[in-house]
mmCIF file of C-alpha atoms and ligand atoms in Angstrom:
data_model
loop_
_atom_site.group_PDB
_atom_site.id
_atom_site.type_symbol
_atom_site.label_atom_id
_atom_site.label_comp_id
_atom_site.label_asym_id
_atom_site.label_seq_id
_atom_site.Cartn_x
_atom_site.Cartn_y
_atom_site.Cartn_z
ATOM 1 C CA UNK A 11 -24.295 -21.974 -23.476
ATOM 2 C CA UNK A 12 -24.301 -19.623 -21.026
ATOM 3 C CA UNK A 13 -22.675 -18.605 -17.615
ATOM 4 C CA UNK A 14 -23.683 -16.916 -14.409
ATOM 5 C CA UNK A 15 -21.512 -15.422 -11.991
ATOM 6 C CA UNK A 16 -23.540 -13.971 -8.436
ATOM 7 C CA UNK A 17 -21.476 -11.447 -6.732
ATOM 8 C CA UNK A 18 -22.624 -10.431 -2.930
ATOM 9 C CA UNK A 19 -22.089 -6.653 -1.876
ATOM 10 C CA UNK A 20 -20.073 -5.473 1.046
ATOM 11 C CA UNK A 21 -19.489 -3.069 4.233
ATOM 12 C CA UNK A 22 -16.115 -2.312 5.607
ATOM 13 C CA UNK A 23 -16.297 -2.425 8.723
ATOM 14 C CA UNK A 24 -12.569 -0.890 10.260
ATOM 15 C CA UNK A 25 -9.789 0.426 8.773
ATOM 16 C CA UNK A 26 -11.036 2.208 5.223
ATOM 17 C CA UNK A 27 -8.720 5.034 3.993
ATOM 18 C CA UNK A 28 -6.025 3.931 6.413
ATOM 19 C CA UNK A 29 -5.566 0.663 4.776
ATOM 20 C CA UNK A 30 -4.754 2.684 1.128
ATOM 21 C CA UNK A 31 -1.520 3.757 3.265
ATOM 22 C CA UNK A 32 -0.804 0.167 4.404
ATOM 23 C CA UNK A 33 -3.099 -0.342 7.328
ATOM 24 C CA UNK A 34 -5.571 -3.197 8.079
ATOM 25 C CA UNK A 35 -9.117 -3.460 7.216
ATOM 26 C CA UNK A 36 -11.868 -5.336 8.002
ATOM 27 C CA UNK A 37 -14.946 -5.835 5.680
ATOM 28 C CA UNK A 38 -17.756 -8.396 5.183
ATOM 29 C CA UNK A 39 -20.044 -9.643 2.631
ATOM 30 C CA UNK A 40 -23.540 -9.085 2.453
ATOM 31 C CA UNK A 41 -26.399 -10.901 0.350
ATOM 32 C CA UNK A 42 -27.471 -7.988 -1.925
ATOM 33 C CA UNK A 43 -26.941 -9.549 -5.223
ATOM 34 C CA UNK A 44 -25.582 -8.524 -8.721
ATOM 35 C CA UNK A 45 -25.804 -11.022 -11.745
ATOM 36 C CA UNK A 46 -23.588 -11.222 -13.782
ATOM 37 C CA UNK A 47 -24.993 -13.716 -17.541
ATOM 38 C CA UNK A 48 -22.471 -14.049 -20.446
ATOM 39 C CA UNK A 49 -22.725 -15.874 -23.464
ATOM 40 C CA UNK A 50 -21.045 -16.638 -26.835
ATOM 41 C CA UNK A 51 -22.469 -14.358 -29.787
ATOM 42 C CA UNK A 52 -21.523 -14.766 -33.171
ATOM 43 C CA UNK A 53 -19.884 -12.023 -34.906
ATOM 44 C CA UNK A 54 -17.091 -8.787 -33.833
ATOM 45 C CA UNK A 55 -19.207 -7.291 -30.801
ATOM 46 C CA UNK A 56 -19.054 -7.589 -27.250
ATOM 47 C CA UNK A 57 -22.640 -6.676 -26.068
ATOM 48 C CA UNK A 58 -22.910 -5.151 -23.048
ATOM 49 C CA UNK A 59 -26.350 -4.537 -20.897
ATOM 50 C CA UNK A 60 -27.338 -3.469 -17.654
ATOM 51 C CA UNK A 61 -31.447 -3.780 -16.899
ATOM 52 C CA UNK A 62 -31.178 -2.159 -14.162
ATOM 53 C CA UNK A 63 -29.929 1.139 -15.411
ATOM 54 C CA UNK A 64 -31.466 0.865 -18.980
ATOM 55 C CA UNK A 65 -28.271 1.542 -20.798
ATOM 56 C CA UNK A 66 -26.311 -1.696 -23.660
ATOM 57 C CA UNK A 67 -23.569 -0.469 -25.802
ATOM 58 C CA UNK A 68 -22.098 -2.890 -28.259
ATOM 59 C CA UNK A 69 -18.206 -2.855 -28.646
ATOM 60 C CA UNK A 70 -15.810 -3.362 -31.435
ATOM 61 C CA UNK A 71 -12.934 -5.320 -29.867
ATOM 62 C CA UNK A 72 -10.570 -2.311 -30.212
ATOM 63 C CA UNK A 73 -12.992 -0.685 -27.918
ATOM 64 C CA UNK A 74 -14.578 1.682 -30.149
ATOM 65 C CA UNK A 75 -18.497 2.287 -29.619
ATOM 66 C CA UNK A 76 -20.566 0.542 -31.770
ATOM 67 C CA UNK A 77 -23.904 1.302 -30.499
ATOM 68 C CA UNK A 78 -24.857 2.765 -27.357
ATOM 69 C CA UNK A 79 -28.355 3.031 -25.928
ATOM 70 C CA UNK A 80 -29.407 5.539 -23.028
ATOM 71 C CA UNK A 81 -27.777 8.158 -21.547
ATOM 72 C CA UNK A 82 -24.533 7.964 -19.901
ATOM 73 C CA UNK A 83 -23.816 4.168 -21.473
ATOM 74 C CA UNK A 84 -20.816 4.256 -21.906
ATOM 75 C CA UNK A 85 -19.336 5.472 -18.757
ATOM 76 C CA UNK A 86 -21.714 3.457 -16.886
ATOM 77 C CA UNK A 87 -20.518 0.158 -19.501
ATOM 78 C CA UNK A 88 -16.996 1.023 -20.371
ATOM 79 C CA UNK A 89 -15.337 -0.579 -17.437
ATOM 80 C CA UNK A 90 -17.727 -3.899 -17.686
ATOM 81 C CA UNK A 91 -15.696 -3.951 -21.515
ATOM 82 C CA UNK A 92 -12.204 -3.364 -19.589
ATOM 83 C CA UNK A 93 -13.355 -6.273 -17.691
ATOM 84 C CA UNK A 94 -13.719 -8.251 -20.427
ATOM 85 C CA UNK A 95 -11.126 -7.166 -22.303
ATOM 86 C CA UNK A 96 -9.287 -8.442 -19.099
ATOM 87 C CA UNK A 97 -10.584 -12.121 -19.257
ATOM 88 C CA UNK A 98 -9.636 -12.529 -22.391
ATOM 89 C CA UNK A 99 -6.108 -11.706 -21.928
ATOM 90 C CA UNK A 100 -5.773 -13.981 -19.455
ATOM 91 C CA UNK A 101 -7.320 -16.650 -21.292
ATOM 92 C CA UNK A 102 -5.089 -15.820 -24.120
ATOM 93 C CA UNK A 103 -8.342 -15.516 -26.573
ATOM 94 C CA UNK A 104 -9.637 -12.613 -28.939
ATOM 95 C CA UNK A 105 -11.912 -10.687 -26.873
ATOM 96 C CA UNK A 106 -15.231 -10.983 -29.126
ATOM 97 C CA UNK A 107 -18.587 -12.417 -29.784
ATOM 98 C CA UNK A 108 -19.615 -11.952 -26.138
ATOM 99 C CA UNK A 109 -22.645 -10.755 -24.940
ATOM 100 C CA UNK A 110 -23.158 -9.534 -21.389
ATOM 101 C CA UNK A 111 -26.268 -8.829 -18.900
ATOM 102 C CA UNK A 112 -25.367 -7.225 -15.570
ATOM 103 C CA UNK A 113 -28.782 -6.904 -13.567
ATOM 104 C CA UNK A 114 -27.755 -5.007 -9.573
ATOM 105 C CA UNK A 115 -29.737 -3.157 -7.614
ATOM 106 C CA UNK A 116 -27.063 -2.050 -5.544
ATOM 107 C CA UNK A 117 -26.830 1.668 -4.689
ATOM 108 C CA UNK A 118 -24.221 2.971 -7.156
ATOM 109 C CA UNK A 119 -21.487 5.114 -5.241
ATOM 110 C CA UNK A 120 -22.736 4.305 -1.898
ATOM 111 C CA UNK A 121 -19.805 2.459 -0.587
ATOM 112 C CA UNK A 122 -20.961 -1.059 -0.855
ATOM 113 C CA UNK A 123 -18.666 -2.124 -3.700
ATOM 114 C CA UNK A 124 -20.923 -1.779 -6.839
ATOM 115 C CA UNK A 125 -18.267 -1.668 -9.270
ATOM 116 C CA UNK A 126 -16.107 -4.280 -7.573
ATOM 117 C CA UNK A 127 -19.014 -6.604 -7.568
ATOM 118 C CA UNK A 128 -19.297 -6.489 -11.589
ATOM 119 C CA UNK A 129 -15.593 -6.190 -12.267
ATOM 120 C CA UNK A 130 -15.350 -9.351 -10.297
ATOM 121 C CA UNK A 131 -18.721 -10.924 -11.606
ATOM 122 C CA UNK A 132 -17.588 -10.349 -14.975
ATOM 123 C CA UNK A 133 -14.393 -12.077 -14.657
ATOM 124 C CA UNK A 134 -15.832 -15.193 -12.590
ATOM 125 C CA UNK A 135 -18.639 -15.783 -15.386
ATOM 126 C CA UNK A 136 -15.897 -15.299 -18.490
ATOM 127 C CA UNK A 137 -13.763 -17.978 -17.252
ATOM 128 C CA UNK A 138 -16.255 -19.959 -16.444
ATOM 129 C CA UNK A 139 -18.066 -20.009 -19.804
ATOM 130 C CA UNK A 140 -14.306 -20.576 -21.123
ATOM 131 C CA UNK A 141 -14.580 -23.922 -18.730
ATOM 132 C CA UNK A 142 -11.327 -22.523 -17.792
ATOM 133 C CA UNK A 143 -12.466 -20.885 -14.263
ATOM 134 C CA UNK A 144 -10.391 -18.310 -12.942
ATOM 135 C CA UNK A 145 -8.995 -19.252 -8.907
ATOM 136 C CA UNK A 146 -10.128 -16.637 -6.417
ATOM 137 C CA UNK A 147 -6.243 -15.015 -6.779
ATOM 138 C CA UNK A 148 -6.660 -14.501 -10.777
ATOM 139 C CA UNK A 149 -10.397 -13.229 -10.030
ATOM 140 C CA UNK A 150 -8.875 -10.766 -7.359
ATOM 141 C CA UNK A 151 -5.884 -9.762 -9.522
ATOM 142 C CA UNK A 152 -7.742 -9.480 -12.188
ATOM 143 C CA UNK A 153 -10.222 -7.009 -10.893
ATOM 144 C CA UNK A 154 -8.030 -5.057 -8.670
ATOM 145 C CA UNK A 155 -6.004 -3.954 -11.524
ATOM 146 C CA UNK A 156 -9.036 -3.071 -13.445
ATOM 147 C CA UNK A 157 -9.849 -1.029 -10.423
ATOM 148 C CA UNK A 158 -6.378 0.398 -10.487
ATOM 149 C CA UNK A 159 -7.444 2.312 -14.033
ATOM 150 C CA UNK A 160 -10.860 3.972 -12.030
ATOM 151 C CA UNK A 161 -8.910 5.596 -9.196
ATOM 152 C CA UNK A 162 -5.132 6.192 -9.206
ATOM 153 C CA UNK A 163 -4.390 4.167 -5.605
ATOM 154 C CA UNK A 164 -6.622 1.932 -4.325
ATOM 155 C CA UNK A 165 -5.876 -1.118 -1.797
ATOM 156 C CA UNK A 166 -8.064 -3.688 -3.287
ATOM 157 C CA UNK A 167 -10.007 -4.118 -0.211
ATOM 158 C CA UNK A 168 -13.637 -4.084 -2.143
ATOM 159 C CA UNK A 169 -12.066 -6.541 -4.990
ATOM 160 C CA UNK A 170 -10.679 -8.915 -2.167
ATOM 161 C CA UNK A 171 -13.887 -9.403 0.019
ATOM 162 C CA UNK A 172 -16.155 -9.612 -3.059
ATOM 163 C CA UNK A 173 -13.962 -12.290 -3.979
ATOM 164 C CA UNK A 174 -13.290 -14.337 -0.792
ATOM 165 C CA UNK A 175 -16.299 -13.235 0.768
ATOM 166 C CA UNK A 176 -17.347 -13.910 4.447
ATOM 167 C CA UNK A 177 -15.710 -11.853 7.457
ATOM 168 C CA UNK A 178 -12.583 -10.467 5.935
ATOM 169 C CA UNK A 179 -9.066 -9.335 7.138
ATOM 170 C CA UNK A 180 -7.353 -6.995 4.923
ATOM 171 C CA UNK A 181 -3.871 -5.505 4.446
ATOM 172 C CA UNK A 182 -1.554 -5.024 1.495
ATOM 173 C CA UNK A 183 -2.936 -6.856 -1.214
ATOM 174 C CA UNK A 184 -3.859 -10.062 1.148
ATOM 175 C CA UNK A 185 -6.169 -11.535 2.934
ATOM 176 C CA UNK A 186 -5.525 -12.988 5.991
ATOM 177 C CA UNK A 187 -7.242 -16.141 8.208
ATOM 178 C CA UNK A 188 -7.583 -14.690 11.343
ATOM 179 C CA UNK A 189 -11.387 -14.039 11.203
ATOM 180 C CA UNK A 190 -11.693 -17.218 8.990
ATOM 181 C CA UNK A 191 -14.577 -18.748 10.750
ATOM 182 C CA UNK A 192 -15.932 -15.754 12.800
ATOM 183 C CA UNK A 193 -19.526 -14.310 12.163
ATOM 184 C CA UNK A 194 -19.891 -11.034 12.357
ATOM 185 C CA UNK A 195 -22.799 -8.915 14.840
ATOM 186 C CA UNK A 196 -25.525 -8.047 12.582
ATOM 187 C CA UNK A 197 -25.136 -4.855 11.121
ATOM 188 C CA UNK A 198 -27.686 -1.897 10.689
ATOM 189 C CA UNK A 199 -27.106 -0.016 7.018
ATOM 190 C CA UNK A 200 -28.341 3.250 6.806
ATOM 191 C CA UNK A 201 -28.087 5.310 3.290
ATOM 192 C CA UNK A 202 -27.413 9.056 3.267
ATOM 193 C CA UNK A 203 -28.607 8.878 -0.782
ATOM 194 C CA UNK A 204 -25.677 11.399 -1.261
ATOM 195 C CA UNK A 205 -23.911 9.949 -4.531
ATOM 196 C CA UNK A 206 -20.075 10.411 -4.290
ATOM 197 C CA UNK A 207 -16.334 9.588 -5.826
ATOM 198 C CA UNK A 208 -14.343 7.549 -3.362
ATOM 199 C CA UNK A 209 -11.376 8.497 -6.060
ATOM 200 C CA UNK A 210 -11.989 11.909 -4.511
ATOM 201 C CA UNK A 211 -11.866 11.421 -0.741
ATOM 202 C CA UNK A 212 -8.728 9.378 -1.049
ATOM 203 C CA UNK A 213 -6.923 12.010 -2.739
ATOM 204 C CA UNK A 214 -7.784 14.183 0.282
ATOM 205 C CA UNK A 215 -6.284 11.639 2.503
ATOM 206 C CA UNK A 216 -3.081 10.765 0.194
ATOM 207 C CA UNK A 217 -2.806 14.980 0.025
ATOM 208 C CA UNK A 218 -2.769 15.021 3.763
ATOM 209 C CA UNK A 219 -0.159 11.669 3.757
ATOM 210 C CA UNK A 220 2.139 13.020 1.601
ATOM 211 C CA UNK A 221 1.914 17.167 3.063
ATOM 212 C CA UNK A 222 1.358 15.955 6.591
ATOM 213 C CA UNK A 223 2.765 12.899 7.402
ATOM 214 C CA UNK A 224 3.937 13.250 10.887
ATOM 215 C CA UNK A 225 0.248 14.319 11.603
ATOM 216 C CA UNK A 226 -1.069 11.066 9.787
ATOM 217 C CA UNK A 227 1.183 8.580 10.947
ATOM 218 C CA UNK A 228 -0.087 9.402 13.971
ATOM 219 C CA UNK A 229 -3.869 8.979 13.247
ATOM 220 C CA UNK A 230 -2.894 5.373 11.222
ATOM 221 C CA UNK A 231 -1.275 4.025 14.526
ATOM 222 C CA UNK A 232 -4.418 5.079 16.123
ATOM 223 C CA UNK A 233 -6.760 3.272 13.079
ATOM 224 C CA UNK A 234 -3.939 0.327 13.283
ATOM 225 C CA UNK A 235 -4.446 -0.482 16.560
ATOM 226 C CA UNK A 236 -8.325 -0.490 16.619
ATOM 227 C CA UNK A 237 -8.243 -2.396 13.795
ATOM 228 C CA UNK A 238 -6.017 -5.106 15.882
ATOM 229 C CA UNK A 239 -8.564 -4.889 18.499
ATOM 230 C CA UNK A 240 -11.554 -4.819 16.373
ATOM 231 C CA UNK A 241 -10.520 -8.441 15.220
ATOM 232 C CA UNK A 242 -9.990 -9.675 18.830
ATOM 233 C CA UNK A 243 -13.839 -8.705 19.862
ATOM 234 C CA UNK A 244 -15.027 -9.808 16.121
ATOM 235 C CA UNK A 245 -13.584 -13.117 17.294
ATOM 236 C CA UNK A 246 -14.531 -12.941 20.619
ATOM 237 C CA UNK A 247 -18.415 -11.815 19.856
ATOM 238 C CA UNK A 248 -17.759 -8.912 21.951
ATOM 239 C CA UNK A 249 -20.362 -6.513 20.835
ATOM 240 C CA UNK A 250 -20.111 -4.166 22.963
ATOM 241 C CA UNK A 251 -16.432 -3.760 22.588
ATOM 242 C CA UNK A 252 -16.751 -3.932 18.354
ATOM 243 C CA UNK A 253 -19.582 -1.351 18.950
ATOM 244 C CA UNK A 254 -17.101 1.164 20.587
ATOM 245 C CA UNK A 255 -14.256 0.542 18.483
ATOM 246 C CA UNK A 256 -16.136 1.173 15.602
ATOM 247 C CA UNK A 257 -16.898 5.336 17.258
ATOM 248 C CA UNK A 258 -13.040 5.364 17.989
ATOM 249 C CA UNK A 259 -12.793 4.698 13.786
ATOM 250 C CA UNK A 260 -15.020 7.704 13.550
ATOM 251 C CA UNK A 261 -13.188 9.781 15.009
ATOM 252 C CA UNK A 262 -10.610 9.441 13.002
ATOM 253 C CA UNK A 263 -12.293 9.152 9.957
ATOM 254 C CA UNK A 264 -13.606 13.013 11.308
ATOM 255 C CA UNK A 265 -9.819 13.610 11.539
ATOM 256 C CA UNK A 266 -8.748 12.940 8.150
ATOM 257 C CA UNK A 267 -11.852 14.860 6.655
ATOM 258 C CA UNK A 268 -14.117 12.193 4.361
ATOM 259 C CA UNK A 269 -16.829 12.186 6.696
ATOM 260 C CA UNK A 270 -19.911 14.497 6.090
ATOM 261 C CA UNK A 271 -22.625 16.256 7.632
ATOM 262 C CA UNK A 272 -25.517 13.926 6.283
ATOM 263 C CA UNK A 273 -23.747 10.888 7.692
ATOM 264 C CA UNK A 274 -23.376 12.506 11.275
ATOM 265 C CA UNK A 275 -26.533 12.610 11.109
ATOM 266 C CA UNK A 276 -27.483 9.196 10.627
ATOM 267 C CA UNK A 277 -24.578 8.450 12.774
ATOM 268 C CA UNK A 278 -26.106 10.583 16.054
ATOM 269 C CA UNK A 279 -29.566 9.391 15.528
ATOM 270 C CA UNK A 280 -28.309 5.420 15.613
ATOM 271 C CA UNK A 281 -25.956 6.383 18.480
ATOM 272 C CA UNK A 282 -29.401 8.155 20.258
ATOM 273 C CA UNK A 283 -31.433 5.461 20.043
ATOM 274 C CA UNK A 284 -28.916 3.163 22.084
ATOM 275 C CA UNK A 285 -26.691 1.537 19.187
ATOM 276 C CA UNK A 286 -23.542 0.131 20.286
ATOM 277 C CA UNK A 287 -21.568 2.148 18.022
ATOM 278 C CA UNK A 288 -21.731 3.590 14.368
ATOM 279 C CA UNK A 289 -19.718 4.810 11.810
ATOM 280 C CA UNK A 290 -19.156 5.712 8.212
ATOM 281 C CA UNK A 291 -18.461 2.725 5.563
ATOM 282 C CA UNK A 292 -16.551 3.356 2.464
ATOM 283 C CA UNK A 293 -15.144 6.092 0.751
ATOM 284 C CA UNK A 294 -17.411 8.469 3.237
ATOM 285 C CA UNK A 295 -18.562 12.088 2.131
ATOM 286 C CA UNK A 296 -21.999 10.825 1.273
ATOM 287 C CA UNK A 297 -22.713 7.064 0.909
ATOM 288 C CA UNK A 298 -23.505 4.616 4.163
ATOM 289 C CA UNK A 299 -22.872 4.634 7.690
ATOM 290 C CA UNK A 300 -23.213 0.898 9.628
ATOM 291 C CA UNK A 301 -24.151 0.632 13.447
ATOM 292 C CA UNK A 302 -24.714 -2.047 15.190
ATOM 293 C CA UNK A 303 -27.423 -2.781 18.068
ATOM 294 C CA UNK A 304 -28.291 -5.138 20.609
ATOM 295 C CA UNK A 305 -31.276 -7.166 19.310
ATOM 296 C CA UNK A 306 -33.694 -5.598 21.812
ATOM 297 C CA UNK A 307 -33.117 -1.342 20.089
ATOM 298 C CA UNK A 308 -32.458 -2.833 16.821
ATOM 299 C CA UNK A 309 -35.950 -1.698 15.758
ATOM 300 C CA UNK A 310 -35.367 1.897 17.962
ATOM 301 C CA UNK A 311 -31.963 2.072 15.872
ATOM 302 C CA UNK A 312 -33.540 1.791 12.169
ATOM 303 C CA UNK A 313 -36.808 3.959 12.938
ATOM 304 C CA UNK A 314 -33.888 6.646 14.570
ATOM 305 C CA UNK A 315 -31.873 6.386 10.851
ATOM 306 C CA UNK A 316 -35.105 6.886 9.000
ATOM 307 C CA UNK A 317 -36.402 9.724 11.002
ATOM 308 C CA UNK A 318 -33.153 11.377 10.124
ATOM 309 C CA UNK A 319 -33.466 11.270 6.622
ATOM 310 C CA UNK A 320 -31.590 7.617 6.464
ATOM 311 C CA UNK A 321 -32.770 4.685 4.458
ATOM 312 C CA UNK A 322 -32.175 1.738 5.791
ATOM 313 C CA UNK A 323 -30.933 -0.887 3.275
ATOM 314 C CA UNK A 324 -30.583 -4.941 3.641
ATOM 315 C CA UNK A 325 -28.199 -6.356 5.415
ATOM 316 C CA UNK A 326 -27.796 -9.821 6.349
ATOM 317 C CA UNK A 327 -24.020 -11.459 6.356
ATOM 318 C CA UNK A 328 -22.966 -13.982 3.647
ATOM 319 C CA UNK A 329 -19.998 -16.082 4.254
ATOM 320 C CA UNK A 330 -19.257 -16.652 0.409
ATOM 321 C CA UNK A 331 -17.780 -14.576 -2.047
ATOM 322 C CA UNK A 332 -18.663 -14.506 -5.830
ATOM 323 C CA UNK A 333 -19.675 -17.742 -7.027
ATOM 324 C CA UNK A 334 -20.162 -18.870 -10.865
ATOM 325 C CA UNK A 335 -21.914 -21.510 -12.394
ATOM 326 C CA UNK A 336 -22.560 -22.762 -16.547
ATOM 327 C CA UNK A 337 -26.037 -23.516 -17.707
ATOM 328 C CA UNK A 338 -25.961 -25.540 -20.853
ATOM 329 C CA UNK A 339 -28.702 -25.419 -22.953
HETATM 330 O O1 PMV B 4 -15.528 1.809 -2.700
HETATM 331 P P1 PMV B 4 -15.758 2.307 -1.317
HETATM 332 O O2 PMV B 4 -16.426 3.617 -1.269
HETATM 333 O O3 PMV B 4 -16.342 1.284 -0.431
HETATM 334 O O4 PMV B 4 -14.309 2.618 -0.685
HETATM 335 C C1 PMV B 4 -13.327 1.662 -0.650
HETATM 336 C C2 PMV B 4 -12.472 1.797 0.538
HETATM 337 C C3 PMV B 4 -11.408 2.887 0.540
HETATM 338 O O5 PMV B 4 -10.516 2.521 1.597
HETATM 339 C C4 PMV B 4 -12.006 4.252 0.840
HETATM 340 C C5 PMV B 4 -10.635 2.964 -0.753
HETATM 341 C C6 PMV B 4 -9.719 1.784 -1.016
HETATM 342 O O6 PMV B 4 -9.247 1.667 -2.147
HETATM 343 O O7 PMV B 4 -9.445 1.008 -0.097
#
């Protein structure tokens, strides 16, 4: 027996960095697809693969290595075994005799929630081979504390929307209703190819919350309210409106210092070609920006990112978070 869980990617779309400190964000689902297969093997070992990246270490259910093929497997496969390790707690089971194909060809370190989308893949497919699924609330708690090991202080924003999925409303740990139902505009993803740690960029913001917090509180009123408005012209289908609120974000992403030269870049040449607005997405300094575009430059808007170095990477919404399923034999 075996069981699938299909995790979708995702964009934030207002309010990342800010809503570490509390603030609201706003994030969607997109259909670019990791996979997620478990299923029972017999002995000690939890096998762990990814195709995509050529690496499988076997682990002894301590943890310890017990085989590791290609370079770099274990840091790439260590925190698919946390994951696991995870699940089985929760199930209240021994965590062995599992083995474990992840197959993503999501950009690693981009900012469109590779990690969050196995983490929560993982647990989805575990408890469903266990025909003891996990609700969407285990799934999320699950994976945001496993997230909580990678980097010191993060808000769970990626774990949430990979979980929910659709057009999401973020703040402190929960998700909120208010965009519910909405669609979002469609969104133009262009990739600066510059790898980075968003683990890094939001210690340079917490530095600057905890040394200069006058200073921020001021620029997270600013993100606060754009965020409040961003979800009135999400709601509304105001494009034009989302479009500027999302250079106001900008800006104060540009304030706080994770933005980078390479995604200006990108970020002028959509804005040049007539896009409605554009901004970073993520942990910044590298990664994605998004824009969006009426449907008539849309075309102007993507040839613009290319020309400036930009690769322009699928995009189309999803309204559905991870979803699992069992195949018996
Ligand atoms: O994983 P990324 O690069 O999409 O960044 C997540 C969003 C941040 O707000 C930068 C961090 C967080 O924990 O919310």
């Amino acid at each position: 027996m075996k069981a699938r869980a299909v995790s979708p990617a995702k964009v934030i779309l207002f309010g990342e960095h800010f809503v570490v400190g509390g603030n609201t964000a706003i994030s969607m689902t997109i259909d670019f697809p990791t996979t997620v297969t478990v299923e029972r093997e017999s002995g000690e070992r939890v096998s762990i693969e990814s195709r995509d990246l050529h690496v499988k270490v076997a682990f002894s259910q301590q943890g310890e290595i017990v085989e590791s093929v290609g370079s770099n497997a274990e840091t790439a496969l260590r925190p698919v075994f946390e994951a696991v390790r995870v699940s089985f707690e929760k199930l209240h089971l021994p965590c062995h005799g599992l083995s474990i194909m992840v197959e993503s060809r999501v950009p690693i370190g981009m900012g469109l929630g590779s990690s969050a989308a196995t983490a929560v893949g993982t647990v989805s497919a575990i408890g469903e081979l266990f025909k003891r699924p996990f609700t969407q609330q285990e799934i999320f708690d699950a994976a945001y504390s496993l997230e909580r090991m990678v980097h010191g202080h993060p808000s769970g924003v990626d774990q949430a929307t990979i979980t929910y999925g659709g057009l999401v409303c973020y703040r402190n740990g929960a998700v909120d209703s208010r965009l519910g139902h909405s669609s979002p505009p469609t969104l133009l993803i262009g990739n600066t190819g510059k790898r980075r740690s968003t683990g890094e960029f939001v210690g340079k913001v917490t530095r600057l919350r905890k040394e200069q917090p006058e200073e921020y509180a001021k620029i997270a009123f600013d993100a606060q309210k754009i965020a409040e408005s961003a979800i009135e012209a999400l709601r509304d289908g105001r494009n034009e409106d989302v479009g500027s609120l999302m250079n106001a974000n900008q800006v104060l992403l540009e304030k706080v210092g994770v933005s980078s030269p390479e995604l200006e870049k990108l970020i002028a040449a959509a804005r040049s070609a007539r896009a409605l607005g554009a901004k970073l997405t993520g942990g910044g300094g590298g990664g994605c920006m998004i824009a969006i575009a009426d449907k008539s430059k849309s075309k102007a808007v993507v040839e613009a990112i290319e020309r400036a170095g930009g690769q322009v990477l699928p995009s189309a919404f999803v309204p559905y978070g991870v979803r699992a399923s069992l195949e018996e034999d």
